[in-house]
Each structure stands twice: as C-alpha cells, then as structure tokens.
Coordinates of C-alpha atoms in Angstrom, one line a residue:
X19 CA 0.0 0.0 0.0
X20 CA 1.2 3.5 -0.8
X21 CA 0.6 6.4 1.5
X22 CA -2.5 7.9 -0.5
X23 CA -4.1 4.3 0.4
X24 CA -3.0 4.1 4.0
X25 CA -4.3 8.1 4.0
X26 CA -7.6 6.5 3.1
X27 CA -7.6 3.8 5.4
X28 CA -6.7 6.6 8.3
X29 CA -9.6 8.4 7.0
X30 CA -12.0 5.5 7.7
X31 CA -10.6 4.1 10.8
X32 CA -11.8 8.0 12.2
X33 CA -15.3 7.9 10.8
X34 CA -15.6 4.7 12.7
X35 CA -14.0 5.6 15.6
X36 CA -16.4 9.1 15.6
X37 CA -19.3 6.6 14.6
X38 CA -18.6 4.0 17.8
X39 CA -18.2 7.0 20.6
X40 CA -19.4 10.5 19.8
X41 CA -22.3 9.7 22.4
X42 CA -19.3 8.8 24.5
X43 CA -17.6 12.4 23.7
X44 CA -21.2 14.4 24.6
X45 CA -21.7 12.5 27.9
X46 CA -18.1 13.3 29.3
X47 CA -19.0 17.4 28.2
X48 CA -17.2 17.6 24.9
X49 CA -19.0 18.0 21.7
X50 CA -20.0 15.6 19.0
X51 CA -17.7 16.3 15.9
X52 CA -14.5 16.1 18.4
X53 CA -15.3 12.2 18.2
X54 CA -14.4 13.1 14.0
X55 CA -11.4 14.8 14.1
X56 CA -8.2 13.6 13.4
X57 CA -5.9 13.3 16.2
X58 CA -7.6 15.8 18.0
X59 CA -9.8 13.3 19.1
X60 CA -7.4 11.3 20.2
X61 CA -5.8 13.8 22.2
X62 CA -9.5 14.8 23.7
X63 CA -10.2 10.4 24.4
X64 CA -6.8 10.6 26.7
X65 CA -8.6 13.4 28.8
X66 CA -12.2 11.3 28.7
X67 CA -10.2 8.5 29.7
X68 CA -7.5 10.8 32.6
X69 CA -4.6 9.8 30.6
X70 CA -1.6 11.5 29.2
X71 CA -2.1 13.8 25.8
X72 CA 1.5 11.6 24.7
X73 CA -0.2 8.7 24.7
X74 CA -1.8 10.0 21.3
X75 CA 1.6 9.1 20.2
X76 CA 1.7 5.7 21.0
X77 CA -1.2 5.2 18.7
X78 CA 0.8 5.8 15.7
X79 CA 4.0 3.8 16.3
X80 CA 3.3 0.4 13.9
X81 CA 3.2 -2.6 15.8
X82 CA 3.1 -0.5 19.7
X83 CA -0.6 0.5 18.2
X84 CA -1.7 -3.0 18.3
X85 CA -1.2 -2.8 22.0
X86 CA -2.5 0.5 22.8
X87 CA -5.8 -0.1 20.9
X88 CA -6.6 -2.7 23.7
X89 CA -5.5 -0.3 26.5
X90 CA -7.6 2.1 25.0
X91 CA -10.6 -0.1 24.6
X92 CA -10.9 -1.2 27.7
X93 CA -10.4 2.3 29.1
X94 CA -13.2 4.3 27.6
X95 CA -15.4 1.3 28.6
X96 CA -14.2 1.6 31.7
X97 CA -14.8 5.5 32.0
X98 CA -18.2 5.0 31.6
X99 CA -18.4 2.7 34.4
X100 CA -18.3 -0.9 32.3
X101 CA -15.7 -2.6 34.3
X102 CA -16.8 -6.0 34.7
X103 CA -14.8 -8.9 33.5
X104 CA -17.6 -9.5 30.5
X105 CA -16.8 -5.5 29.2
X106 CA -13.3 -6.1 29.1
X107 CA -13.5 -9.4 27.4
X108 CA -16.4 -8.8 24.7
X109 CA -14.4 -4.9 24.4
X110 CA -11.2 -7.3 23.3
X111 CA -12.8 -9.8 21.2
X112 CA -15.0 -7.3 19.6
X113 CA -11.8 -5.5 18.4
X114 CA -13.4 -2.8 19.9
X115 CA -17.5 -2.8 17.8
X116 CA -18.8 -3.5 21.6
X117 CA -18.6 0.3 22.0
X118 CA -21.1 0.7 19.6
X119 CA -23.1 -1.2 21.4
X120 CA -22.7 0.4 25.0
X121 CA -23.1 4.2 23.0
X122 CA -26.0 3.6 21.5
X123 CA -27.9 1.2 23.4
X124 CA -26.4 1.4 27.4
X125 CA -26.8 4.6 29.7
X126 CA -23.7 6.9 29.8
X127 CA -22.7 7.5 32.9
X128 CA -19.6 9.5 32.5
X129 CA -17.1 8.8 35.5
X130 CA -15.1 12.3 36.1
X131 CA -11.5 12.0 38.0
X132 CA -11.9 7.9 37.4
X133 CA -9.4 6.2 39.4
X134 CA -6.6 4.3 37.3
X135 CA -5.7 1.6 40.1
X136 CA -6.5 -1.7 39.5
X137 CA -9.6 -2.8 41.6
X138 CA -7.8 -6.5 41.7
X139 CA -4.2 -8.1 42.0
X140 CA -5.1 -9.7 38.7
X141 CA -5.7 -7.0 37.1
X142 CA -2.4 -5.3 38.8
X143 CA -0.7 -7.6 36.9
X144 CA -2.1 -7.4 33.9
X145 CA -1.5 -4.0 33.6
X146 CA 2.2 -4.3 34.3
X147 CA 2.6 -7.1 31.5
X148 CA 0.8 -5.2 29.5
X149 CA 2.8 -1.7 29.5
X150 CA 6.0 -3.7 30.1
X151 CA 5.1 -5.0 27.0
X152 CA 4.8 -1.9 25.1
X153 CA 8.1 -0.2 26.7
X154 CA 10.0 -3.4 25.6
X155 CA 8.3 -2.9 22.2
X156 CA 9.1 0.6 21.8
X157 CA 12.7 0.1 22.5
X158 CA 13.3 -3.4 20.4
X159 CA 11.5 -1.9 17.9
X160 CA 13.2 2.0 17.6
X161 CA 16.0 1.9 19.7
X162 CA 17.9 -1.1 20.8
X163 CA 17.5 -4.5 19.4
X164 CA 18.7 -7.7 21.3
X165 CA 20.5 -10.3 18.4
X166 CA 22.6 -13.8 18.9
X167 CA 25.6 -14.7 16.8
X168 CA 23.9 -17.9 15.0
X169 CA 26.7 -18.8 12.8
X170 CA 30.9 -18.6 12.7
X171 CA 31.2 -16.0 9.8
X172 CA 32.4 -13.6 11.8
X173 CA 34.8 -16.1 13.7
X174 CA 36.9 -14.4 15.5
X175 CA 36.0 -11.5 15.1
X176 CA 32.4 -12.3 17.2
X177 CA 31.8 -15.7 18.1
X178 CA 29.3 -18.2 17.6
X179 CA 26.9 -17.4 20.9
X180 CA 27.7 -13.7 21.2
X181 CA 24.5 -12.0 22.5
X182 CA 24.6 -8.4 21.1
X183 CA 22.8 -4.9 21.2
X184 CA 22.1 -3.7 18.4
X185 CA 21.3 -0.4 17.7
X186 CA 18.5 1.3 15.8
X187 CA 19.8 4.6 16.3
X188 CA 22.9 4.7 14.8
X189 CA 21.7 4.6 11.5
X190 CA 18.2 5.5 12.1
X191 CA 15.3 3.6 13.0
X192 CA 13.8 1.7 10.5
X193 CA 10.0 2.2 10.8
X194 CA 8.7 -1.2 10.9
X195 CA 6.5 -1.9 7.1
X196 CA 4.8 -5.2 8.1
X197 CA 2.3 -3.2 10.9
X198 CA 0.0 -6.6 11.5
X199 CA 2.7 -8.4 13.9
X200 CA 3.1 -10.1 16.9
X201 CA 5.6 -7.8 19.4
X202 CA 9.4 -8.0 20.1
X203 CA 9.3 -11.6 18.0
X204 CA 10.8 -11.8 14.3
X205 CA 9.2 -13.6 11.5
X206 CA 7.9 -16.8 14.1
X207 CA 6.6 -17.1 16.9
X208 CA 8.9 -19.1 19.6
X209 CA 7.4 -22.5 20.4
X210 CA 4.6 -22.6 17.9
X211 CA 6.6 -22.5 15.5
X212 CA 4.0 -20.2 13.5
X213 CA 4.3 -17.5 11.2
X214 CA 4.0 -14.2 13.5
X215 CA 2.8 -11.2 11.0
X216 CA 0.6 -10.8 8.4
X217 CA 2.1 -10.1 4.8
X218 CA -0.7 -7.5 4.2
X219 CA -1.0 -4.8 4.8
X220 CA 2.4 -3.0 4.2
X221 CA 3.8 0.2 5.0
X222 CA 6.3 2.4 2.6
X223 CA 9.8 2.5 3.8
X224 CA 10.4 4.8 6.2
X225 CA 13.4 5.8 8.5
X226 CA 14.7 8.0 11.3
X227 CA 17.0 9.8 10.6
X228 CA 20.6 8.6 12.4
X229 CA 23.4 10.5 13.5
X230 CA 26.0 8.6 11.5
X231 CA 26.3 7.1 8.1
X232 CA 27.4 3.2 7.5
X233 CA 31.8 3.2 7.1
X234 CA 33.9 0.5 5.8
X235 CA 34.2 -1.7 8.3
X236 CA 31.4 -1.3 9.9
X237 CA 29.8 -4.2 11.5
X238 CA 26.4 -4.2 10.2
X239 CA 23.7 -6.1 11.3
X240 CA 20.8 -6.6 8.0
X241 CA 17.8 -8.7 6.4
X242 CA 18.9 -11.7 4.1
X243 CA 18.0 -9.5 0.6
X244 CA 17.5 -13.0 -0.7
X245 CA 15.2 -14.8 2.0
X246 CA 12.9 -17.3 1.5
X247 CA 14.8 -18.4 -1.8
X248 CA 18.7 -20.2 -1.6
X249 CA 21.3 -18.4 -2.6
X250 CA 21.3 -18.3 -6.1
X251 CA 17.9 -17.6 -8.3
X252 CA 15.9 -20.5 -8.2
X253 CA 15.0 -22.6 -11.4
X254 CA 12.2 -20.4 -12.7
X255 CA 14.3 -17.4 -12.3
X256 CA 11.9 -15.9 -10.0
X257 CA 12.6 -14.4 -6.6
X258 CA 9.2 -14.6 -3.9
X259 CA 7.8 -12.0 -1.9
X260 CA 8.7 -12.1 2.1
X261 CA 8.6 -8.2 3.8
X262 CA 11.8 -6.4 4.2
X263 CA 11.6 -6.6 7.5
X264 CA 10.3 -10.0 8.3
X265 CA 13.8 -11.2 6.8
X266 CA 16.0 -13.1 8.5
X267 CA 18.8 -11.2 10.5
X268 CA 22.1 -11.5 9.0
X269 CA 25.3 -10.4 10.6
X270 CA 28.8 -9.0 8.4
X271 CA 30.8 -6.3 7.8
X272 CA 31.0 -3.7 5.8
X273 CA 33.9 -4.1 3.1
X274 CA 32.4 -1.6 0.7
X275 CA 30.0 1.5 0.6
X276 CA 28.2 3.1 -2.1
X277 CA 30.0 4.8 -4.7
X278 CA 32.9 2.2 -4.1
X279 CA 34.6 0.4 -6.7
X280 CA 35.7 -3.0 -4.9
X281 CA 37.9 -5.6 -6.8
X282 CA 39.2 -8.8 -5.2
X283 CA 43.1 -10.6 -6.0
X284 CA 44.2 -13.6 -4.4
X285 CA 41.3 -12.7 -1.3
X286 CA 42.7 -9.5 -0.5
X287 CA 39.8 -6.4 -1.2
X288 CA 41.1 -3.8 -2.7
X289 CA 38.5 -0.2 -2.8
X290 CA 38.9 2.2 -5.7
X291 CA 42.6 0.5 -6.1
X292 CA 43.7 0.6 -2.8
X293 CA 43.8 -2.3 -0.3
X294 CA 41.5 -2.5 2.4
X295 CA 42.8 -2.3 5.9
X296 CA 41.1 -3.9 8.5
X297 CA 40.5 -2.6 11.9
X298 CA 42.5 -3.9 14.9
X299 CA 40.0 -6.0 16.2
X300 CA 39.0 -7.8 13.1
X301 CA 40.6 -11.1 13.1
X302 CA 39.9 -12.6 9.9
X303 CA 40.3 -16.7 8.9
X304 CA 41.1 -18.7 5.9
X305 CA 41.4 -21.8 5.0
X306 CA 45.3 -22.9 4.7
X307 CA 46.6 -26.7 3.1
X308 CA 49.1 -27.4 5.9
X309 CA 51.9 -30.2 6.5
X310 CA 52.1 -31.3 9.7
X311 CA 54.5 -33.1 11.7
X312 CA 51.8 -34.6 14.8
X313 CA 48.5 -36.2 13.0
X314 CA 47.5 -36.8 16.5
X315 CA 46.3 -33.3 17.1
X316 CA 43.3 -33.9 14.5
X317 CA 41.9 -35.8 17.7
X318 CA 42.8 -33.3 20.1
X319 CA 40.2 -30.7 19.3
X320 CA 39.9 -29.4 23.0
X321 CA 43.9 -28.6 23.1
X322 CA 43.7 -27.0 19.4
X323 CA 41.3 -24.8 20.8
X324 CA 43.1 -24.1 24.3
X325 CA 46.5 -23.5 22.5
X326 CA 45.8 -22.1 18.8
X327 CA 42.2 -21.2 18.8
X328 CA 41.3 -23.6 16.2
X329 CA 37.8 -24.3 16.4
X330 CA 36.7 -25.6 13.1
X331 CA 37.1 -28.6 12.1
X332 CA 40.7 -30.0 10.4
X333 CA 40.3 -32.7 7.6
X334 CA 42.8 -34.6 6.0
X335 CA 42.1 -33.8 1.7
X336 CA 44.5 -36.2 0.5
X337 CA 45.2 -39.0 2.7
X338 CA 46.0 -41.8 0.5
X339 CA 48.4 -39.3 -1.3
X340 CA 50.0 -37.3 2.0
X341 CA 48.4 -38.3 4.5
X342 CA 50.5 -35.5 6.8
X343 CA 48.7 -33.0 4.5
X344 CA 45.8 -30.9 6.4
X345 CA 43.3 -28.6 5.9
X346 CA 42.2 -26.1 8.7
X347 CA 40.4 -22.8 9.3
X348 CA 42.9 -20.5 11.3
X349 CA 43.7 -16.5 11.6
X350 CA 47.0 -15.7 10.3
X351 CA 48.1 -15.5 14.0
X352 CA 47.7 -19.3 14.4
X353 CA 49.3 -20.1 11.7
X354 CA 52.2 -18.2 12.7
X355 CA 52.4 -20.2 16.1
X356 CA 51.8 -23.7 14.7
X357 CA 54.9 -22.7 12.5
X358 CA 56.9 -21.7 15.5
X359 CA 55.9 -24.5 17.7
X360 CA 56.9 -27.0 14.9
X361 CA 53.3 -28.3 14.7
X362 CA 53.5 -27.7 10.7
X363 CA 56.2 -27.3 8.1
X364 CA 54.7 -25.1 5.4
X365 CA 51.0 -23.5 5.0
X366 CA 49.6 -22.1 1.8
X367 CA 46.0 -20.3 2.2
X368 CA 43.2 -21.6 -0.1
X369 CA 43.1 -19.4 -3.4
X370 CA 39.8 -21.3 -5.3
X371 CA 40.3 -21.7 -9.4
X372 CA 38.1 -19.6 -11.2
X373 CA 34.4 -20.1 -11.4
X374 CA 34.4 -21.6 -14.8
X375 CA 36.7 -21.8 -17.2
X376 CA 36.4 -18.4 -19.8
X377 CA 38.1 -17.7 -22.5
X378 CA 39.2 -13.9 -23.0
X379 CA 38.4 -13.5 -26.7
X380 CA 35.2 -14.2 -26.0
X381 CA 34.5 -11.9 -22.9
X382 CA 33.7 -8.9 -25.2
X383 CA 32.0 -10.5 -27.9
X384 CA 28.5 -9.3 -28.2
X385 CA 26.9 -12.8 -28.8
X386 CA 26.4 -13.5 -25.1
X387 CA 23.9 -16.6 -26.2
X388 CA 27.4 -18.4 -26.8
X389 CA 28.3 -18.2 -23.0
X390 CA 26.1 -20.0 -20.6
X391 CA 28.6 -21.3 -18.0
X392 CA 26.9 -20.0 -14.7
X393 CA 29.4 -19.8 -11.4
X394 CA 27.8 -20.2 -7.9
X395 CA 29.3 -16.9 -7.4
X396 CA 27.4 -13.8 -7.6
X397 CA 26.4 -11.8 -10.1
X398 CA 26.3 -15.9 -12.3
X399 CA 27.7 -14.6 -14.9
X400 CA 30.1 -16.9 -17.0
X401 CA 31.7 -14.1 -18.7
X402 CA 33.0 -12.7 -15.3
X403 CA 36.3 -14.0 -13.6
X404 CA 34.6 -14.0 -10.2
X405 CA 34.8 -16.4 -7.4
X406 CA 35.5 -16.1 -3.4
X407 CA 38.7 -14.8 -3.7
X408 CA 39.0 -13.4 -7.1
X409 CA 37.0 -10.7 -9.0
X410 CA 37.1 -8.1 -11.3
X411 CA 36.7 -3.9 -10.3
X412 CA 32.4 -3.6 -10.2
X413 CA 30.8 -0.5 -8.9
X414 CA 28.9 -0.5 -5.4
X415 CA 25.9 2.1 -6.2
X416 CA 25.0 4.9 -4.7
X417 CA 21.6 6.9 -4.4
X418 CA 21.3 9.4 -7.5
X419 CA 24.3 7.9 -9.6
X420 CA 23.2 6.7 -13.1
X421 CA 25.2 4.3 -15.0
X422 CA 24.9 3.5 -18.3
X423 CA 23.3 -0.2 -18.8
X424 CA 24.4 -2.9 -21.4
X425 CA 24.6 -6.7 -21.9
X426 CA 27.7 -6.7 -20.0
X427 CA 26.6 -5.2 -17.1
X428 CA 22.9 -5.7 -16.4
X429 CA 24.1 -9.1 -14.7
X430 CA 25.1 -7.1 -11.4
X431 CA 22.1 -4.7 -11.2
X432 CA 18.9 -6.9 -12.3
X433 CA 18.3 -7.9 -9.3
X434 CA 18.3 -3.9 -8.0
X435 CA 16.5 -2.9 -10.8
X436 CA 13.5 -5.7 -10.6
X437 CA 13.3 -6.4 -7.0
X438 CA 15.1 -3.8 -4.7
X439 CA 14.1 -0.6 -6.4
X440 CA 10.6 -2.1 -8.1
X441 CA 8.9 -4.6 -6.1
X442 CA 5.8 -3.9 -4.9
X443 CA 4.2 -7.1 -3.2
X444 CA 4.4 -10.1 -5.5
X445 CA 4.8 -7.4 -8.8
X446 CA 8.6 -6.5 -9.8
X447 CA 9.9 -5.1 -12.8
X448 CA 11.4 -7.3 -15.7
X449 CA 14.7 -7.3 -17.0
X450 CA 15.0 -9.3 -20.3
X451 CA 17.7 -9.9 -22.8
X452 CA 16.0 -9.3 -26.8
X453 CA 19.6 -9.5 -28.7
X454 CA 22.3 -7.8 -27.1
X455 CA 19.6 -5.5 -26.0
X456 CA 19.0 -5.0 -22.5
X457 CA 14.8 -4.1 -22.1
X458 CA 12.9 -3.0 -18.6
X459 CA 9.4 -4.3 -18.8
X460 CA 9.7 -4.3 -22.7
X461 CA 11.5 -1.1 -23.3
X462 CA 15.3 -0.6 -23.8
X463 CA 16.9 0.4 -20.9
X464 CA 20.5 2.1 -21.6
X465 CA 20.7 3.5 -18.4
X466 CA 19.6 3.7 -14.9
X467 CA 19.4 6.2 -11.7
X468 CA 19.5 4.2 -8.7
X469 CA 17.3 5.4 -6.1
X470 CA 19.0 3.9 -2.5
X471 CA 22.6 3.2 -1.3
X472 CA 23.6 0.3 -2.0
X473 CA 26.8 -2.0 0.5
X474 CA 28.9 -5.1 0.2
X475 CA 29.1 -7.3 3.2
X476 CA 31.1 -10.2 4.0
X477 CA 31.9 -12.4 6.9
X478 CA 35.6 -12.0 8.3
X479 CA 35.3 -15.6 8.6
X480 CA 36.3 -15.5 4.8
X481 CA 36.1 -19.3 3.6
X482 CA 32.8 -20.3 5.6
X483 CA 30.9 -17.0 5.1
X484 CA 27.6 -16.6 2.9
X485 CA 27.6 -13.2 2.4
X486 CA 27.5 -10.9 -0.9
X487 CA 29.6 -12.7 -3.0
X488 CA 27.1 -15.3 -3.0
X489 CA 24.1 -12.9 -2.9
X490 CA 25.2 -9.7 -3.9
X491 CA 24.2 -6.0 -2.9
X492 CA 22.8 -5.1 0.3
X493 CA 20.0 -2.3 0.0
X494 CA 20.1 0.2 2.8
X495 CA 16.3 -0.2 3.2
X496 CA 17.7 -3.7 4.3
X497 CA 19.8 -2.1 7.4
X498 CA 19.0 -3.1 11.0
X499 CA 21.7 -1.3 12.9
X500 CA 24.6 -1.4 14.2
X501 CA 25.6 -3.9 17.1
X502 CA 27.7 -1.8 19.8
X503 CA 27.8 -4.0 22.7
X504 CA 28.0 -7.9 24.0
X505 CA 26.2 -8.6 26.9
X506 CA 26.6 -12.2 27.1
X507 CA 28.4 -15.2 25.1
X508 CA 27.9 -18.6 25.7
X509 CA 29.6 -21.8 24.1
X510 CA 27.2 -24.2 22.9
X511 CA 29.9 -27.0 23.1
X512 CA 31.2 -27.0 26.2
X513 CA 29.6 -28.0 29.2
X514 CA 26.8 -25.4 31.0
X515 CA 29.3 -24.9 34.0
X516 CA 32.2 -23.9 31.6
X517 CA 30.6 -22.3 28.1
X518 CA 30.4 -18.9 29.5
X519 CA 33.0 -16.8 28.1
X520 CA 33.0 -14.0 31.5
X521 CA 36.0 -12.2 29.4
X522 CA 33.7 -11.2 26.6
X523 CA 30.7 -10.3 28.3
X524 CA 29.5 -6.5 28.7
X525 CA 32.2 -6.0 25.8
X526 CA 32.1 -3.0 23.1
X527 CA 31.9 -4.2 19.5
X528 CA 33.6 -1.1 17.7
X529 CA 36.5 0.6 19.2
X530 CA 40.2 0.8 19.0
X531 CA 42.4 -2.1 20.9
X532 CA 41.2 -5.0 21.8
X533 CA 38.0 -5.6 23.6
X534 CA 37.7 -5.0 27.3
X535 CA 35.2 -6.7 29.6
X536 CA 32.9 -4.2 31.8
X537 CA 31.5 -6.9 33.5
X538 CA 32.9 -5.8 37.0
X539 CA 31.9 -2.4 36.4
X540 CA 28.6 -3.2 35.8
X541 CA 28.0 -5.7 39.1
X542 CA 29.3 -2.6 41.1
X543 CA 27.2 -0.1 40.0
X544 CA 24.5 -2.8 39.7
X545 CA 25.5 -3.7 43.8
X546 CA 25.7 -0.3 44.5
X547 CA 21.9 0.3 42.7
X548 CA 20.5 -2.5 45.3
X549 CA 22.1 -0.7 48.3
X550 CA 21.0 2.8 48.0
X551 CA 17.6 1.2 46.9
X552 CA 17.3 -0.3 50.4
X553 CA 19.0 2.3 52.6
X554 CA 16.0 4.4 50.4
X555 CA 13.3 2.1 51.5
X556 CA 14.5 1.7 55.4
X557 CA 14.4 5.3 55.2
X558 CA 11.4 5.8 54.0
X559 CA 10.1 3.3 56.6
X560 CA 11.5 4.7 59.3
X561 CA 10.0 8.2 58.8
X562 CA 6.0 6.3 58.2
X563 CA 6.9 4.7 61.6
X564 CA 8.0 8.0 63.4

C-alpha cells in the first residue's frame, strides 16, 4: 500500500471511531464532531479517559498500536463505568465494535476524576505485562535490538553465541513496514513455531534519521535480501515476496560503501585501487593446506582450541596421497604459532580456481547466447572471472548515480532494478535480454538512476561465510543497525558450567584495541543500585513509623 491508500484507510478508521463514541464524547462534556477529528480526538479520548495527551503518540507507532488499541478499549469502557470482567472481554474480542453497542444502546454515565488503580491483583498484573510489554516494544523496535551470533562468519572477530545490542539509532530507526505483527518476535513465533505477521497490509519504507552514516568496516547487522529463496535464483528465475523486515537477520561487515569500486586478487579487497585495511580488532580466517609433523592433534580438538584457537574442524584432503597434509580454518596469528611450535612445516591459504573456465576473446563479444557457463558466485555470470577470492573492479551504487546499462553489465544490477528498487508485493519489474539488447518491462533500458545506497558485506570468517559474494548487494532499506555491545556469550559445546565466556561479556563491538570486559563495572554499579535502593526504602520506613 502506498501512502495515499494508508491516507484513506486513516480516513475510515476515524469515521468509525467518531461513529462508535461520539455519544461517549457528549456524555463526558465535549462535543460531538470532536469524536471526527483527526488526532484531536485522540488527544481529547486521553482526557475522557484521565490519561496523558502523549499517549496520542503511541497510537501511531506500527506494531506498539496494536497494543494500545486494547488499553484504550478497555479504558473508555471503563470510564463509563463498564468494568466488569464480561466489558473487558467482549471490548477485546470485539476488536473494539462492543462500543457501539454500549453508545448507543447502554446509559452513559460518565465517571469524572476515574481512578486508574487496578480494583484487583489480577488486574495489577495485567497492567504491568501489558505496559511492560509496550516499553519493551518501543525500544526493540526503535531503539535497541537484542541479536545472537547464530553462525561462525564472523569467527573471531564475534563468536558463535555472542549476545549483542544492536542499535537502531545509529543509522536511524527503520519504521517497521509489516504493521500486523506479533511484538518483540521476528518472522515466528517461539514455540509454535507459526508464522507471526501478516504479509498484508504493508507500509512504505520509512526511516529516522541517524546520527552517523554506515563506514567501511562497519559491522552491520541486516535482512537476508534473498530470504525465502537459496542463494542463487531458483529454477524459474523468479525471486518470492517475504517483507523487508520479516527477513532473516544477517550479521557481516561492511567491506564496501556506495560509490565504491571494490575488486578482489588472491582474497585481498582492494576499494577504488587501494587495499582494504582492516581494523585492529577484526581477526579474519582462511582456509590454509598445511603439513604437519603430529596427526595426533586432528583428535585433540579441546587442546587446538586451548592453544591455537582452532575451532573448526581439520580434515585430511589427500590422505592416501600425503596423509601429513591438512586442511584447517585458522587466523593468520595461528598459523604463525603452529609454524613456530613446529606443529607444521609449510602453510599455503586456499586461493579457489576460477568459477568456470572463460576464454578472453570471447568476454567482449557481443553474442552473449554463446556463454552460458553460470558460477555459484554472484552476479552468475560466466563471462565474469569472479569467485570467493578473485573478481574483477564492479561499482557499489549509490543513491542518485546513473550508470549506463548494457549486456555486460545488467548481470550485477537486475536484481536492484527488478526487485530492490521495483517490487511492490508479489509485482517486480522485468529485466529481459532481446539481442544484445538490454529491455525493462519491454522497453530498452541504456541506463539507470539508482534510487538507495547500496553496500557489500562479508563475513571476516572469509572461507565459511555466505555473504554478498554469493548474494550480492545489500539495499540500505535492508539495514537493521549497528551492534555496539556484547552482553553475554555462551559456548554451545562446552559443558553449562564452563561455556560462558565472562571475558567477553559487557564488551564494546567497535573501538580501538582490543576488547575489554565491563563486567565488574557493571556488578558494582548494579550492587551499589540494590544498596541505595534499600538504605532508600529503610528510610522511607523509618519516617511512616516515626
């Protein structure tokens, strides 16, 4: 839905809100046509009902509404004196219609200076699940998200049961565009294992403005552009609807920005022609053939891990053939040791072959029908030298540039062009070859203005990492945040007594230096909190008694 739809929508949801409770509006001594007006008459129901005007807020926050439309049925039946356990319930299951019934057909009996404690303990509690509720969904949903490290392709970078925060703020708050959803839950609901939105309606894009733009480097936490399909475009060349933000949450960093040119030799990334440096705390792997002197540590995975801080595993290729020949996952760092501690003689990292074979005279031919060799490397293009650790300069675009599109191109920017920047529900633009003619929807398209920034991410853990040189481009509309903090980390293989890892909880993720644990810091001001709280309450004791 555009925003002249959901203006129209708006437009009905206040004709039958004035419709339900303009009776309502007379009987508490305002006038009828307040019950019509556009947020006015919410403002005027928070003073019928002896709540704050900011409440009226609330109401328009996506997802937080849900909640407050129960609050706020229950409430005006309440201020009228329907309090009983059957208002409540029929006012909920009604989705609020049983107003209609109570303002037309009931007496209004309008309760001035109502009370807003709970007349029971049960409904004590309900009323602190239920605005816990919304204060947790406010700040998961616009200002700080909790996320766990699922996979190793950030390894070591962040580990494999790192619990972050990540924040919204940073780059703005992403208003959230699937507004029928169950709160502070992703795309299922925990346990039932059911789906927890609805895929319509939809809102445009929107986002807060942030105080800082995404950098190379960046961590950057994002939805999977190409959830709900695998990694490459599936047989019929089709790619299936799922909301932006219902997406899976993805985890990498930032190796490129929009308006980069990014070009790969041997693994190494190399932006605009210059290498990329790394920050001090990224601590990138690769896969390296080793020869090794002791076989017996293949077995030993708990002393690889203690001493080198190997933790994948380490598989012997070509056993028949040199059987002292071994491949493992391992930070330059550990490499360096295992040489020094005579563990292994010699270590080359993994450089993979090319895609497919190509041959160069027929790279700029313009019969392209004669080249159908796809790689498994994005953008599938046989013509293209890319792989994992190898590719050729290609531009990262930016909002507002316009390139000029041709056969030899339109391989990285179809997806952009048909799904990113003209989806709408299950419709997306087409991009067909006619020739060596490149046509949008049946028209020639020669070039193109690209209307969002556009990033590459990968995973520092370079060799076990799907990231975008499987997938490609990462929109912005795609962004999460940004995860600044580890709270808590937890190995899943060691035993429950010994898997938490105390040295990297209450960590910063960004930062010069290494990371530093402000665990202590945070049990002594959390220590301190509890003391003052009860010197407070023997205080305040103390005085009721005197």
């Amino acid at each position: 839905m555009n925003w002249t739809e959901w203006l129209i929508v708006f437009i009905l949801i206040q004709l039958i809100h004035g419709l339900g409770t303009w009776k309502m509006y007379v009987a508490a001594g305002f006038k009828a046509w307040q019950a019509f007006v556009p947020v006015y008459n919410a403002v005027t129901l928070m003073k019928i009902m002896n709540r704050p005007w900011w409440w009226t807020i609330l109401l328009f926050l996506p997802v937080v509404n849900l909640l407050m439309f129960i609050v706020i049925w229950v409430d005006t039946l309440r201020s009228f004196g329907y309090n009983k356990a059957i208002d409540t319930t029929l006012g909920v299951v009604t989705f609020g219609f049983y107003i209609y019934y109570i303002n037309y057909t009931q007496p209004l009996n309008y309760i001035h200076d109502r009370s807003l404690d709970p007349r029971t303990s049960a409904g004590e509690w309900t009323n602190s699940i239920l605005f816990a509720v919304i204060a947790a969904t406010i700040v998961h949903t616009y200002v700080m998200q909790p996320f766990i490290i699922p996979t190793s392709s950030l390894e070591k970078t962040l580990l494999t049961g790192d619990f972050l925060f990540v924040s919204k703020f940073h780059y703005g708050a992403r208003l959230p565009m699937t507004p029928i959803a169950a709160p502070m839950v992703h795309d299922t609901i925990p346990v039932l294992g059911v789906k927890s939105y609805l895929a319509r309606p939809q809102l445009p894009y929107t986002r807060i403005p942030g105080f800082q733009k995404i950098e190379r480097n960046d961590i950057v936490v994002f939805n999977y552009p190409t959830d709900t399909i695998n990694s490459y475009p599936n047989d019929d060349g089709k790619y299936h609807y799922k909301p932006i933000d219902k997406k899976s949450n993805y985890v990498k960093r930032c190796v490129a920005i929009a308006g980069d040119t990014m070009s790969m030799k041997d693994g190494v990334i190399y932006i605009n022609g210059e290498e990329l440096i790394l920050p001090e705390r990224a601590r990138p792997q690769h896969i390296y053939s080793v020869i090794t002197t002791r076989l017996d540590l293949m077995a030993d995975q708990a002393y690889m891990i203690e001493k080198y801080d190997i933790t994948e595993n380490i598989y012997q290729p070509d056993r028949d053939v040199n059987p002292n020949k071994l491949q493992l996952t391992a930070t330059d760092k550990a490499i360096e040791q295992l040489t020094k501690d005579g563990i292994i003689t010699s270590a080359e990292m993994r450089n993979q072959e090319l895609a497919t074979p190509y041959r160069k005279d027929l790279r700029d031919r313009n019969d392209i029908s004669t080249i159908y060799n796809k790689p498994n490397a994005f953008p599938y293009d046989g013509r293209l030298s890319n792989n994992n650790d190898d590719r050729d300069p290609f531009l990262i675009p930016a909002e507002g540039m316009t390139v000029d599109i041709d056969y030899k191109n339109i391989s990285y920017f179809e997806r952009i062009i048909e799904v990113y920047e003209g989806s709408e529900m299950n419709i997306f633009n087409d991009i067909t070859l006619k020739g060596n003619k490149v046509l949008l929807n049946g028209q020639p398209l020669t070039s193109y203005t690209f209307k969002q920034d556009y990033y590459w991410l990968m995973g520092d853990n370079r060799d076990n990492s799907l990231d975008s040189r499987f997938w490609g481009y990462v929109p912005f509309n795609h962004v999460v945040g940004k995860p600044v903090f580890v709270w808590m980390s937890y190995d899943g293989n060691k035993s429950f007594t010994s898997a938490f890892r105390f040295e990297r909880m209450f960590t910063t993720v960004n930062g010069s230096g290494q990371p530093t644990s402000y665990l202590v810091y945070f049990l002594v001001i959390l220590g301190g909190y509890f003391v003052v709280k009860k010197i407070m309450s023997n205080k305040k004791k103390n005085q009721e008694n005197s």
